[in-house]
Amino acid sequence: MSISDIEKLISLLADFGLGMLVGGGIIFLFIKFLIPSYLTEKAKNLATKEDIADITDKVESVKTDYAKILEEIRNNYQLKFAAIEREKNTKKEVYLEAVEAIVRSQNMITNFCNLNMLEQEITSCISNDAGKIARVQVVGESETVKAVTSFMAAVGTATLDLMLERSELMLRKNEIQIIENLRTRSQQEIDQYIALMKNLNLEGNSDLRLRETINNCFNYEQEQVTKYNLELDQLWLVQNSKHMEFTKHCMDTFFNVSSLLPSTVLSIRSELDLDIAPEDYISIFNENLEKGKEVFDDFINKVANKNA
């Protein structure tokens, strides 16, 4: 209904008198001001409820999406954390075995001065432990790999040098063994000739040629024993001196190679988060190393004084 229609309505009502005119005015005011205002407010309220519902749906959707994202992040974190823990446990297992193998390789150097051990026995630990040490190449970081490689290279170089020097001692040792066996056999022959002479005496055998033959053989074997003793004395004199020098060389090599160990241990401890101040560890290590040198030097001096 337009304004002109309403005015026509009021004009019509005026024909019916004043009372009708007043009533018409009220109706006009109601239609012009109250109804539009009511409809406008009603529309606003309806729009507001719809907006709120839409906003609520969006908020809930965002919350749901956020929860999914948060759960995914949590799962990814747990997977990454589990992977890190597995890697650390794997490293720990590898490094503990590797350090034990490295120490055995280090101690192997001192065994070279034991001439009663075969070279295969001495170097067997390197063959047996090579795989354990090689695993460091797979799981180790660059600093650890470099430290282990440098240490094992030093062990390898020392092994070759000591094996070459030891070969001279082993050849002399074998020569001594051969001569001692010959001396033992000559001594056994002497004992047999003495027994024959006793039997001849008991039997009253006076065969001079037989007695002379036995006596000549006895004298020969006696001369052989004397010769073997002289040779052995000379060989042992050289062997003991060279063996002492070689023992010193072995121990000096051991201490030199040992000085490379701290960098390996510190690098491994760092990867395993086993914190220790490097200067503290090196101080402890060097202190024990110096004590070892003092003990060995004291032992060498006691042996030298005893043989003087």
C-alpha positions as a printed NumPy array, in Angstrom:
array([[   0.   ,    0.   ,    0.   ],
       [   1.484,    3.334,   -1.082],
       [   1.201,    6.729,    0.621],
       [  -1.294,    8.022,   -1.998],
       [  -3.572,    5.044,   -1.372],
       [  -3.499,    5.743,    2.352],
       [  -4.366,    9.473,    1.734],
       [  -7.365,    8.411,   -0.369],
       [  -8.431,    6.165,    2.474],
       [  -8.227,    9.062,    4.984],
       [ -10.194,   11.353,    2.606],
       [ -12.885,    8.724,    2.419],
       [ -12.966,    8.396,    6.165],
       [ -13.368,   12.205,    6.507],
       [ -16.691,   11.929,    4.75 ],
       [ -17.863,    9.779,    7.646],
       [ -17.118,   12.402,   10.271],
       [ -14.529,   13.514,   12.771],
       [ -14.443,   10.255,   14.745],
       [ -13.687,    8.305,   11.714],
       [ -11.011,   10.848,   10.789],
       [  -9.23 ,   10.394,   14.095],
       [  -9.369,    6.628,   13.766],
       [  -8.021,    6.88 ,   10.301],
       [  -5.136,    9.033,   11.506],
       [  -4.185,    6.429,   14.047],
       [  -4.304,    3.733,   11.384],
       [  -2.146,    5.904,    9.136],
       [   0.489,    6.41 ,   11.814],
       [   0.473,    2.699,   12.636],
       [   0.971,    1.735,    9.021],
       [   3.57 ,    4.43 ,    8.235],
       [   5.84 ,    4.08 ,   11.277],
       [   5.159,    1.028,   13.417],
       [   4.69 ,   -1.717,   10.857],
       [   7.808,   -0.878,    8.786],
       [   9.875,   -0.57 ,   11.963],
       [   8.546,   -3.902,   13.264],
       [   9.21 ,   -5.661,    9.96 ],
       [  12.701,   -4.195,    9.734],
       [  13.598,   -5.302,   13.276],
       [  12.087,   -8.717,   12.601],
       [  14.242,   -9.081,    9.526],
       [  17.3  ,   -8.016,   11.471],
       [  16.631,  -10.564,   14.232],
       [  16.125,  -13.327,   11.676],
       [  19.356,  -12.39 ,    9.888],
       [  21.237,  -12.268,   13.205],
       [  20.105,  -15.798,   14.16 ],
       [  21.08 ,  -17.114,   10.761],
       [  24.49 ,  -15.387,   10.968],
       [  25.082,  -16.782,   14.45 ],
       [  24.226,  -20.296,   13.294],
       [  26.545,  -19.918,   10.317],
       [  29.359,  -18.548,   12.481],
       [  28.835,  -21.323,   15.014],
       [  29.085,  -23.945,   12.276],
       [  32.255,  -22.373,   10.97 ],
       [  33.795,  -22.18 ,   14.46 ],
       [  32.985,  -25.844,   15.078],
       [  34.423,  -26.738,   11.696],
       [  37.615,  -24.825,   12.482],
       [  37.833,  -26.506,   15.891],
       [  37.414,  -29.923,   14.288],
       [  40.025,  -29.171,   11.624],
       [  42.381,  -27.814,   14.27 ],
       [  41.934,  -30.95 ,   16.384],
       [  42.723,  -33.114,   13.371],
       [  45.815,  -31.069,   12.577],
       [  46.905,  -31.163,   16.211],
       [  46.455,  -34.942,   16.326],
       [  48.409,  -35.328,   13.107],
       [  51.221,  -33.154,   14.468],
       [  51.194,  -35.176,   17.701],
       [  51.383,  -38.459,   15.777],
       [  54.179,  -37.155,   13.555],
       [  56.085,  -35.987,   16.602],
       [  55.674,  -39.349,   18.297],
       [  56.866,  -41.125,   15.162],
       [  59.869,  -38.821,   14.847],
       [  60.651,  -39.16 ,   18.555],
       [  60.408,  -42.95 ,   18.317],
       [  62.688,  -42.888,   15.268],
       [  65.212,  -40.734,   17.122],
       [  65.119,  -43.085,   20.101],
       [  65.615,  -46.117,   17.851],
       [  68.522,  -44.411,   16.144],
       [  70.078,  -43.478,   19.476],
       [  69.654,  -47.019,   20.828],
       [  71.177,  -48.436,   17.662],
       [  74.107,  -46.054,   17.959],
       [  74.55 ,  -46.938,   21.61 ],
       [  74.7  ,  -50.64 ,   20.819],
       [  77.109,  -50.111,   17.93 ],
       [  79.372,  -47.751,   19.849],
       [  79.607,  -49.858,   23.007],
       [  80.706,  -52.878,   20.983],
       [  83.007,  -50.731,   18.853],
       [  84.735,  -49.181,   21.875],
       [  85.335,  -52.634,   23.368],
       [  86.789,  -53.787,   20.049],
       [  88.945,  -50.664,   19.774],
       [  90.368,  -51.193,   23.27 ],
       [  91.137,  -54.841,   22.436],
       [  92.965,  -53.669,   19.315],
       [  94.849,  -51.157,   21.418],
       [  95.868,  -53.778,   24.   ],
       [  96.894,  -56.137,   21.194],
       [  99.975,  -53.979,   20.653],
       [ 101.421,  -55.009,   24.008],
       [ 101.004,  -58.702,   23.149],
       [ 103.608,  -58.481,   20.403],
       [ 106.352,  -58.556,   23.019],
       [ 105.086,  -61.964,   24.207],
       [ 107.147,  -64.246,   21.982],
       [ 105.229,  -67.301,   23.161],
       [ 102.155,  -66.074,   21.302],
       [ 101.753,  -66.715,   17.602],
       [ 101.099,  -63.713,   15.394],
       [  97.743,  -65.228,   14.405],
       [  96.718,  -65.252,   18.056],
       [  97.788,  -61.666,   18.539],
       [  96.104,  -60.241,   15.46 ],
       [  92.98 ,  -62.425,   15.668],
       [  91.17 ,  -59.706,   17.631],
       [  91.499,  -57.351,   14.658],
       [  89.924,  -59.925,   12.345],
       [  87.205,  -60.789,   14.839],
       [  86.403,  -57.182,   15.724],
       [  86.757,  -55.603,   12.285],
       [  83.029,  -55.895,   11.615],
       [  82.079,  -54.276,   14.909],
       [  84.367,  -51.338,   14.281],
       [  83.235,  -51.029,   10.651],
       [  79.614,  -50.491,   11.773],
       [  80.698,  -47.069,   13.04 ],
       [  81.023,  -46.061,    9.38 ],
       [  77.265,  -46.626,    8.994],
       [  75.811,  -44.897,   12.065],
       [  78.539,  -42.432,   13.032],
       [  78.71 ,  -38.733,   12.327],
       [  81.677,  -37.338,   10.43 ],
       [  83.716,  -36.436,   13.522],
       [  83.283,  -39.897,   15.038],
       [  84.041,  -41.694,   11.783],
       [  87.174,  -39.594,   11.333],
       [  88.373,  -40.241,   14.9  ],
       [  87.794,  -44.01 ,   14.71 ],
       [  89.393,  -44.234,   11.276],
       [  92.472,  -42.331,   12.453],
       [  92.812,  -44.513,   15.529],
       [  92.493,  -47.794,   13.63 ],
       [  94.931,  -46.531,   10.979],
       [  97.466,  -45.933,   13.751],
       [  96.821,  -49.434,   15.112],
       [  97.279,  -50.929,   11.643],
       [ 100.54 ,  -49.075,   11.054],
       [ 101.853,  -50.093,   14.472],
       [ 100.868,  -53.713,   13.833],
       [ 102.824,  -53.916,   10.581],
       [ 105.914,  -52.254,   12.084],
       [ 105.914,  -54.475,   15.157],
       [ 105.315,  -57.642,   13.158],
       [ 108.339,  -56.859,   10.984],
       [ 110.575,  -56.149,   13.965],
       [ 109.244,  -59.156,   15.852],
       [ 110.084,  -61.524,   13.001],
       [ 113.805,  -61.239,   13.784],
       [ 113.188,  -62.208,   17.386],
       [ 110.971,  -65.113,   16.347],
       [ 113.611,  -66.453,   13.935],
       [ 116.203,  -66.35 ,   16.703],
       [ 113.741,  -67.942,   19.096],
       [ 113.198,  -70.795,   16.641],
       [ 116.939,  -71.21 ,   16.217],
       [ 117.315,  -71.414,   19.978],
       [ 114.55 ,  -74.012,   20.104],
       [ 116.263,  -76.142,   17.46 ],
       [ 119.599,  -76.053,   19.272],
       [ 117.952,  -76.856,   22.579],
       [ 116.302,  -79.872,   20.969],
       [ 119.658,  -80.996,   19.608],
       [ 121.248,  -80.58 ,   23.003],
       [ 118.461,  -82.567,   24.596],
       [ 118.929,  -85.391,   22.118],
       [ 122.704,  -85.428,   22.697],
       [ 122.102,  -85.508,   26.425],
       [ 119.788,  -88.464,   25.96 ],
       [ 122.485,  -90.234,   23.96 ],
       [ 124.953,  -89.585,   26.752],
       [ 122.545,  -91.047,   29.276],
       [ 122.154,  -94.151,   27.106],
       [ 125.931,  -94.632,   26.795],
       [ 126.328,  -94.304,   30.536],
       [ 123.646,  -96.952,   30.992],
       [ 125.458,  -99.254,   28.518],
       [ 128.74 ,  -98.839,   30.366],
       [ 127.013,  -99.737,   33.633],
       [ 125.502, -102.861,   32.073],
       [ 128.876, -103.931,   30.671],
       [ 130.4  , -103.549,   34.108],
       [ 127.598, -105.537,   35.706],
       [ 127.906, -108.279,   33.122],
       [ 131.686, -108.353,   33.469],
       [ 132.083, -107.708,   29.774],
       [ 135.689, -106.854,   29.022],
       [ 135.361, -106.242,   25.29 ],
       [ 137.782, -103.341,   24.887],
       [ 136.676, -102.418,   21.366],
       [ 133.066, -102.197,   22.48 ],
       [ 134.003, -100.135,   25.489],
       [ 136.141,  -97.861,   23.34 ],
       [ 133.34 ,  -97.354,   20.818],
       [ 130.886,  -96.499,   23.543],
       [ 133.386,  -94.169,   25.139],
       [ 134.086,  -92.377,   21.828],
       [ 130.373,  -91.903,   21.21 ],
       [ 129.999,  -90.623,   24.748],
       [ 132.793,  -88.102,   24.273],
       [ 131.335,  -86.952,   20.956],
       [ 127.921,  -86.31 ,   22.414],
       [ 129.531,  -84.561,   25.336],
       [ 131.376,  -82.257,   22.962],
       [ 128.112,  -81.607,   21.126],
       [ 126.377,  -80.671,   24.364],
       [ 129.23 ,  -78.282,   25.196],
       [ 129.039,  -76.726,   21.73 ],
       [ 125.274,  -76.349,   21.947],
       [ 125.562,  -74.709,   25.343],
       [ 128.015,  -72.137,   23.99 ],
       [ 125.791,  -71.381,   21.032],
       [ 122.771,  -71.079,   23.279],
       [ 124.555,  -68.739,   25.642],
       [ 125.462,  -66.436,   22.78 ],
       [ 121.987,  -66.572,   21.257],
       [ 120.274,  -65.944,   24.578],
       [ 122.551,  -63.   ,   25.274],
       [ 121.516,  -61.349,   22.016],
       [ 117.899,  -62.454,   22.306],
       [ 117.392,  -61.082,   25.8  ],
       [ 118.894,  -57.734,   24.853],
       [ 116.869,  -57.433,   21.646],
       [ 113.741,  -58.648,   23.374],
       [ 114.057,  -55.95 ,   26.019],
       [ 114.489,  -53.296,   23.348],
       [ 111.494,  -54.642,   21.467],
       [ 109.39 ,  -54.662,   24.633],
       [ 110.191,  -51.003,   25.158],
       [ 109.265,  -50.291,   21.556],
       [ 105.956,  -52.114,   21.96 ],
       [ 105.058,  -50.145,   25.054],
       [ 106.105,  -46.828,   23.523],
       [ 103.923,  -47.636,   20.525],
       [ 101.068,  -48.575,   22.833],
       [ 101.267,  -45.252,   24.677],
       [ 101.512,  -43.287,   21.408],
       [  98.473,  -45.008,   19.923],
       [  96.585,  -44.617,   23.208],
       [  96.966,  -40.856,   23.002],
       [  94.553,  -40.913,   20.032],
       [  91.803,  -42.602,   22.024],
       [  90.288,  -39.541,   23.784],
       [  89.103,  -37.916,   20.541],
       [  87.276,  -41.139,   19.651],
       [  85.665,  -41.536,   23.067],
       [  84.662,  -37.879,   23.342],
       [  83.08 ,  -37.903,   19.894],
       [  81.067,  -41.028,   20.738],
       [  79.975,  -39.6  ,   24.102],
       [  78.817,  -36.434,   22.355],
       [  76.632,  -38.384,   19.922],
       [  75.101,  -40.39 ,   22.767],
       [  74.499,  -37.235,   24.871],
       [  76.813,  -38.561,   27.594],
       [  78.167,  -35.186,   28.575],
       [  81.586,  -34.752,   30.117],
       [  83.885,  -31.768,   29.924],
       [  86.56 ,  -32.645,   27.323],
       [  89.311,  -31.097,   29.407],
       [  88.262,  -33.183,   32.431],
       [  88.252,  -36.429,   30.468],
       [  91.584,  -35.688,   28.802],
       [  93.092,  -34.782,   32.181],
       [  91.894,  -38.062,   33.724],
       [  93.078,  -40.064,   30.717],
       [  96.524,  -38.456,   30.575],
       [  96.992,  -38.883,   34.306],
       [  96.361,  -42.626,   34.049],
       [  98.542,  -42.856,   30.953],
       [ 101.459,  -41.237,   32.764],
       [ 101.013,  -43.611,   35.707],
       [ 101.187,  -46.516,   33.275],
       [ 104.427,  -45.173,   31.83 ],
       [ 105.928,  -44.789,   35.289],
       [ 104.998,  -48.345,   36.26 ],
       [ 106.501,  -49.764,   33.072],
       [ 109.709,  -47.708,   33.368],
       [ 110.091,  -48.893,   36.965],
       [ 109.677,  -52.511,   35.824],
       [ 112.291,  -52.104,   33.076],
       [ 114.767,  -50.579,   35.503],
       [ 114.293,  -53.457,   37.972],
       [ 114.894,  -56.026,   35.222],
       [ 117.993,  -54.175,   34.006],
       [ 119.432,  -53.972,   37.547],
       [ 118.715,  -57.659,   38.108],
       [ 120.55 ,  -58.679,   34.936],
       [ 123.462,  -56.289,   35.513]])
